[in-house]
mmCIF file with all atom_site columns, C-alpha atoms in Angstrom:
data_model
loop_
_atom_site.group_PDB
_atom_site.id
_atom_site.type_symbol
_atom_site.label_atom_id
_atom_site.label_alt_id
_atom_site.label_comp_id
_atom_site.label_asym_id
_atom_site.label_entity_id
_atom_site.label_seq_id
_atom_site.pdbx_PDB_ins_code
_atom_site.Cartn_x
_atom_site.Cartn_y
_atom_site.Cartn_z
_atom_site.occupancy
_atom_site.B_iso_or_equiv
_atom_site.pdbx_formal_charge
_atom_site.auth_seq_id
_atom_site.auth_comp_id
_atom_site.auth_asym_id
_atom_site.auth_atom_id
_atom_site.pdbx_PDB_model_num
ATOM 1  C CA . MET A 1 1  ? -3.536  11.144  4.858   1.00 88.00 ? 1  MET A CA 1
ATOM 2  C CA . TYR A 1 2  ? -1.872  7.895   3.778   1.00 94.00 ? 2  TYR A CA 1
ATOM 3  C CA . ASP A 1 3  ? 1.744   9.023   4.132   1.00 94.00 ? 3  ASP A CA 1
ATOM 4  C CA . TYR A 1 4  ? 2.295   6.491   6.927   1.00 95.00 ? 4  TYR A CA 1
ATOM 5  C CA . VAL A 1 5  ? 1.366   3.712   4.478   1.00 95.00 ? 5  VAL A CA 1
ATOM 6  C CA . PHE A 1 6  ? 3.812   4.926   1.837   1.00 95.00 ? 6  PHE A CA 1
ATOM 7  C CA . GLU A 1 7  ? 6.574   5.343   4.421   1.00 95.00 ? 7  GLU A CA 1
ATOM 8  C CA . TRP A 1 8  ? 5.934   1.835   5.731   1.00 95.00 ? 8  TRP A CA 1
ATOM 9  C CA . LEU A 1 9  ? 5.919   0.334   2.228   1.00 93.00 ? 9  LEU A CA 1
ATOM 10 C CA . ARG A 1 10 ? 9.359   1.818   1.594   1.00 93.00 ? 10 ARG A CA 1
ATOM 11 C CA . THR A 1 11 ? 10.904  0.687   4.875   1.00 93.00 ? 11 THR A CA 1
ATOM 12 C CA . ALA A 1 12 ? 9.180   -2.661  5.510   1.00 93.00 ? 12 ALA A CA 1
ATOM 13 C CA . THR A 1 13 ? 10.843  -5.906  4.577   1.00 93.00 ? 13 THR A CA 1
ATOM 14 C CA . LYS A 1 14 ? 9.287   -8.111  1.920   1.00 91.00 ? 14 LYS A CA 1
ATOM 15 C CA . GLU A 1 15 ? 8.079   -10.436 4.673   1.00 92.00 ? 15 GLU A CA 1
ATOM 16 C CA . GLU A 1 16 ? 6.454   -7.540  6.534   1.00 92.00 ? 16 GLU A CA 1
ATOM 17 C CA . ARG A 1 17 ? 4.715   -6.364  3.361   1.00 92.00 ? 17 ARG A CA 1
ATOM 18 C CA . HIS A 1 18 ? 3.330   -9.892  2.971   1.00 92.00 ? 18 HIS A CA 1
ATOM 19 C CA . CYS A 1 19 ? 1.671   -9.774  6.380   1.00 93.00 ? 19 CYS A CA 1
ATOM 20 C CA . LYS A 1 20 ? -1.399  -11.846 7.162   1.00 95.00 ? 20 LYS A CA 1
ATOM 21 C CA . GLU A 1 21 ? -3.726  -8.871  6.662   1.00 95.00 ? 21 GLU A CA 1
ATOM 22 C CA . MET A 1 22 ? -2.279  -8.131  3.218   1.00 95.00 ? 22 MET A CA 1
ATOM 23 C CA . GLU A 1 23 ? -2.609  -11.780 2.188   1.00 96.00 ? 23 GLU A CA 1
ATOM 24 C CA . GLU A 1 24 ? -6.226  -11.866 3.391   1.00 96.00 ? 24 GLU A CA 1
ATOM 25 C CA . PHE A 1 25 ? -6.948  -8.613  1.567   1.00 97.00 ? 25 PHE A CA 1
ATOM 26 C CA . ALA A 1 26 ? -5.534  -10.082 -1.653  1.00 96.00 ? 26 ALA A CA 1
ATOM 27 C CA . LYS A 1 27 ? -7.834  -13.097 -1.346  1.00 97.00 ? 27 LYS A CA 1
ATOM 28 C CA . LYS A 1 28 ? -10.943 -11.041 -0.536  1.00 97.00 ? 28 LYS A CA 1
ATOM 29 C CA . HIS A 1 29 ? -10.329 -8.268  -3.063  1.00 97.00 ? 29 HIS A CA 1
ATOM 30 C CA . PRO A 1 30 ? -8.171  -9.651  -5.892  1.00 97.00 ? 30 PRO A CA 1
ATOM 31 C CA . VAL A 1 31 ? -8.940  -6.858  -8.372  1.00 97.00 ? 31 VAL A CA 1
ATOM 32 C CA . LEU A 1 32 ? -8.191  -4.095  -5.860  1.00 96.00 ? 32 LEU A CA 1
ATOM 33 C CA . PHE A 1 33 ? -5.075  -5.912  -4.734  1.00 96.00 ? 33 PHE A CA 1
ATOM 34 C CA . MET A 1 34 ? -3.756  -6.142  -8.302  1.00 96.00 ? 34 MET A CA 1
ATOM 35 C CA . LYS A 1 35 ? -4.351  -2.420  -8.874  1.00 95.00 ? 35 LYS A CA 1
ATOM 36 C CA . PHE A 1 36 ? -2.505  -1.701  -5.627  1.00 95.00 ? 36 PHE A CA 1
ATOM 37 C CA . HIS A 1 37 ? 0.260   -4.208  -6.312  1.00 94.00 ? 37 HIS A CA 1
ATOM 38 C CA . MET A 1 38 ? 0.948   -2.822  -9.789  1.00 94.00 ? 38 MET A CA 1
ATOM 39 C CA . GLN A 1 39 ? 1.844   0.555   -8.240  1.00 95.00 ? 39 GLN A CA 1
ATOM 40 C CA . MET A 1 40 ? 3.519   -0.829  -5.122  1.00 92.00 ? 40 MET A CA 1
ATOM 41 C CA . LYS A 1 41 ? 6.705   -1.830  -6.951  1.00 92.00 ? 41 LYS A CA 1
ATOM 42 C CA . THR A 1 42 ? 7.271   1.779   -8.009  1.00 95.00 ? 42 THR A CA 1
ATOM 43 C CA . ILE A 1 43 ? 6.515   3.071   -4.522  1.00 95.00 ? 43 ILE A CA 1
ATOM 44 C CA . VAL A 1 44 ? 8.937   0.623   -2.921  1.00 95.00 ? 44 VAL A CA 1
ATOM 45 C CA . HIS A 1 45 ? 11.832  0.984   -5.372  1.00 95.00 ? 45 HIS A CA 1
ATOM 46 C CA . ASP A 1 46 ? 11.730  4.377   -7.117  1.00 96.00 ? 46 ASP A CA 1
ATOM 47 C CA . ASP A 1 47 ? 13.072  7.662   -5.797  1.00 96.00 ? 47 ASP A CA 1
ATOM 48 C CA . ILE A 1 48 ? 10.346  9.609   -3.986  1.00 96.00 ? 48 ILE A CA 1
ATOM 49 C CA . ASN A 1 49 ? 11.084  12.645  -6.155  1.00 97.00 ? 49 ASN A CA 1
ATOM 50 C CA . SER A 1 50 ? 10.710  10.818  -9.461  1.00 97.00 ? 50 SER A CA 1
ATOM 51 C CA . GLN A 1 51 ? 7.666   11.497  -11.587 1.00 98.00 ? 51 GLN A CA 1
ATOM 52 C CA . LYS A 1 52 ? 6.980   7.771   -11.730 1.00 97.00 ? 52 LYS A CA 1
ATOM 53 C CA . TYR A 1 53 ? 6.812   7.591   -7.915  1.00 97.00 ? 53 TYR A CA 1
ATOM 54 C CA . ILE A 1 54 ? 4.642   10.711  -7.684  1.00 97.00 ? 54 ILE A CA 1
ATOM 55 C CA . ASN A 1 55 ? 2.199   9.315   -10.248 1.00 97.00 ? 55 ASN A CA 1
ATOM 56 C CA . ALA A 1 56 ? 2.055   5.925   -8.503  1.00 97.00 ? 56 ALA A CA 1
ATOM 57 C CA . LYS A 1 57 ? 1.442   7.589   -5.138  1.00 97.00 ? 57 LYS A CA 1
ATOM 58 C CA . GLU A 1 58 ? -1.409  9.640   -6.626  1.00 97.00 ? 58 GLU A CA 1
ATOM 59 C CA . GLU A 1 59 ? -2.993  6.525   -8.145  1.00 97.00 ? 59 GLU A CA 1
ATOM 60 C CA . VAL A 1 60 ? -2.730  4.538   -4.918  1.00 97.00 ? 60 VAL A CA 1
ATOM 61 C CA . THR A 1 61 ? -4.074  7.465   -2.887  1.00 97.00 ? 61 THR A CA 1
ATOM 62 C CA . LYS A 1 62 ? -7.141  7.556   -5.159  1.00 97.00 ? 62 LYS A CA 1
ATOM 63 C CA . LEU A 1 63 ? -7.510  3.785   -4.821  1.00 97.00 ? 63 LEU A CA 1
ATOM 64 C CA . PHE A 1 64 ? -7.283  4.015   -1.014  1.00 97.00 ? 64 PHE A CA 1
ATOM 65 C CA . SER A 1 65 ? -9.777  6.898   -0.876  1.00 97.00 ? 65 SER A CA 1
ATOM 66 C CA . LYS A 1 66 ? -12.350 5.132   -3.041  1.00 97.00 ? 66 LYS A CA 1
ATOM 67 C CA . ASN A 1 67 ? -11.936 1.813   -1.199  1.00 97.00 ? 67 ASN A CA 1
ATOM 68 C CA . GLU A 1 68 ? -11.013 2.825   2.328   1.00 96.00 ? 68 GLU A CA 1
ATOM 69 C CA . ASN A 1 69 ? -13.353 0.318   3.953   1.00 96.00 ? 69 ASN A CA 1
ATOM 70 C CA . ALA A 1 70 ? -11.829 -2.577  1.986   1.00 96.00 ? 70 ALA A CA 1
ATOM 71 C CA . PHE A 1 71 ? -8.307  -1.544  3.066   1.00 96.00 ? 71 PHE A CA 1
ATOM 72 C CA . LYS A 1 72 ? -9.176  -0.891  6.744   1.00 95.00 ? 72 LYS A CA 1
ATOM 73 C CA . ASP A 1 73 ? -7.603  -4.107  8.088   1.00 95.00 ? 73 ASP A CA 1
ATOM 74 C CA . VAL A 1 74 ? -4.426  -3.453  6.102   1.00 95.00 ? 74 VAL A CA 1
ATOM 75 C CA . PHE A 1 75 ? -4.259  0.141   7.394   1.00 96.00 ? 75 PHE A CA 1
ATOM 76 C CA . SER A 1 76 ? -4.760  -1.084  10.949  1.00 95.00 ? 76 SER A CA 1
ATOM 77 C CA . ALA A 1 77 ? -2.027  -3.710  10.605  1.00 94.00 ? 77 ALA A CA 1
ATOM 78 C CA . ILE A 1 78 ? 0.397   -1.134  9.210   1.00 95.00 ? 78 ILE A CA 1
ATOM 79 C CA . LYS A 1 79 ? -0.308  1.236   12.096  1.00 93.00 ? 79 LYS A CA 1
ATOM 80 C CA . ASN A 1 80 ? 0.371   -1.568  14.581  1.00 92.00 ? 80 ASN A CA 1
ATOM 81 C CA . MET A 1 81 ? 3.602   -2.626  12.859  1.00 90.00 ? 81 MET A CA 1
ATOM 82 C CA . ARG A 1 82 ? 4.907   0.941   12.924  1.00 84.00 ? 82 ARG A CA 1
ATOM 83 C CA . LYS A 1 83 ? 4.662   1.117   16.736  1.00 76.00 ? 83 LYS A CA 1
#
């Protein structure tokens, strides 16, 4: 369901990952952002077959599922950047 987000995180530049929508999300939802950000480093840098990556992806997927409304602007921005 969120594979497009994980793919984008791995291929986007640092500047793209720090898009306006992500910055606004971080300001509005600092606790959620920190939970997301803690796992993002693993998702961006680790091999997709590593257990560390798999665990991080599972944690972020749960975070997204529980807080989908909070992340909606970020998801929308990612979809637009992938076009």
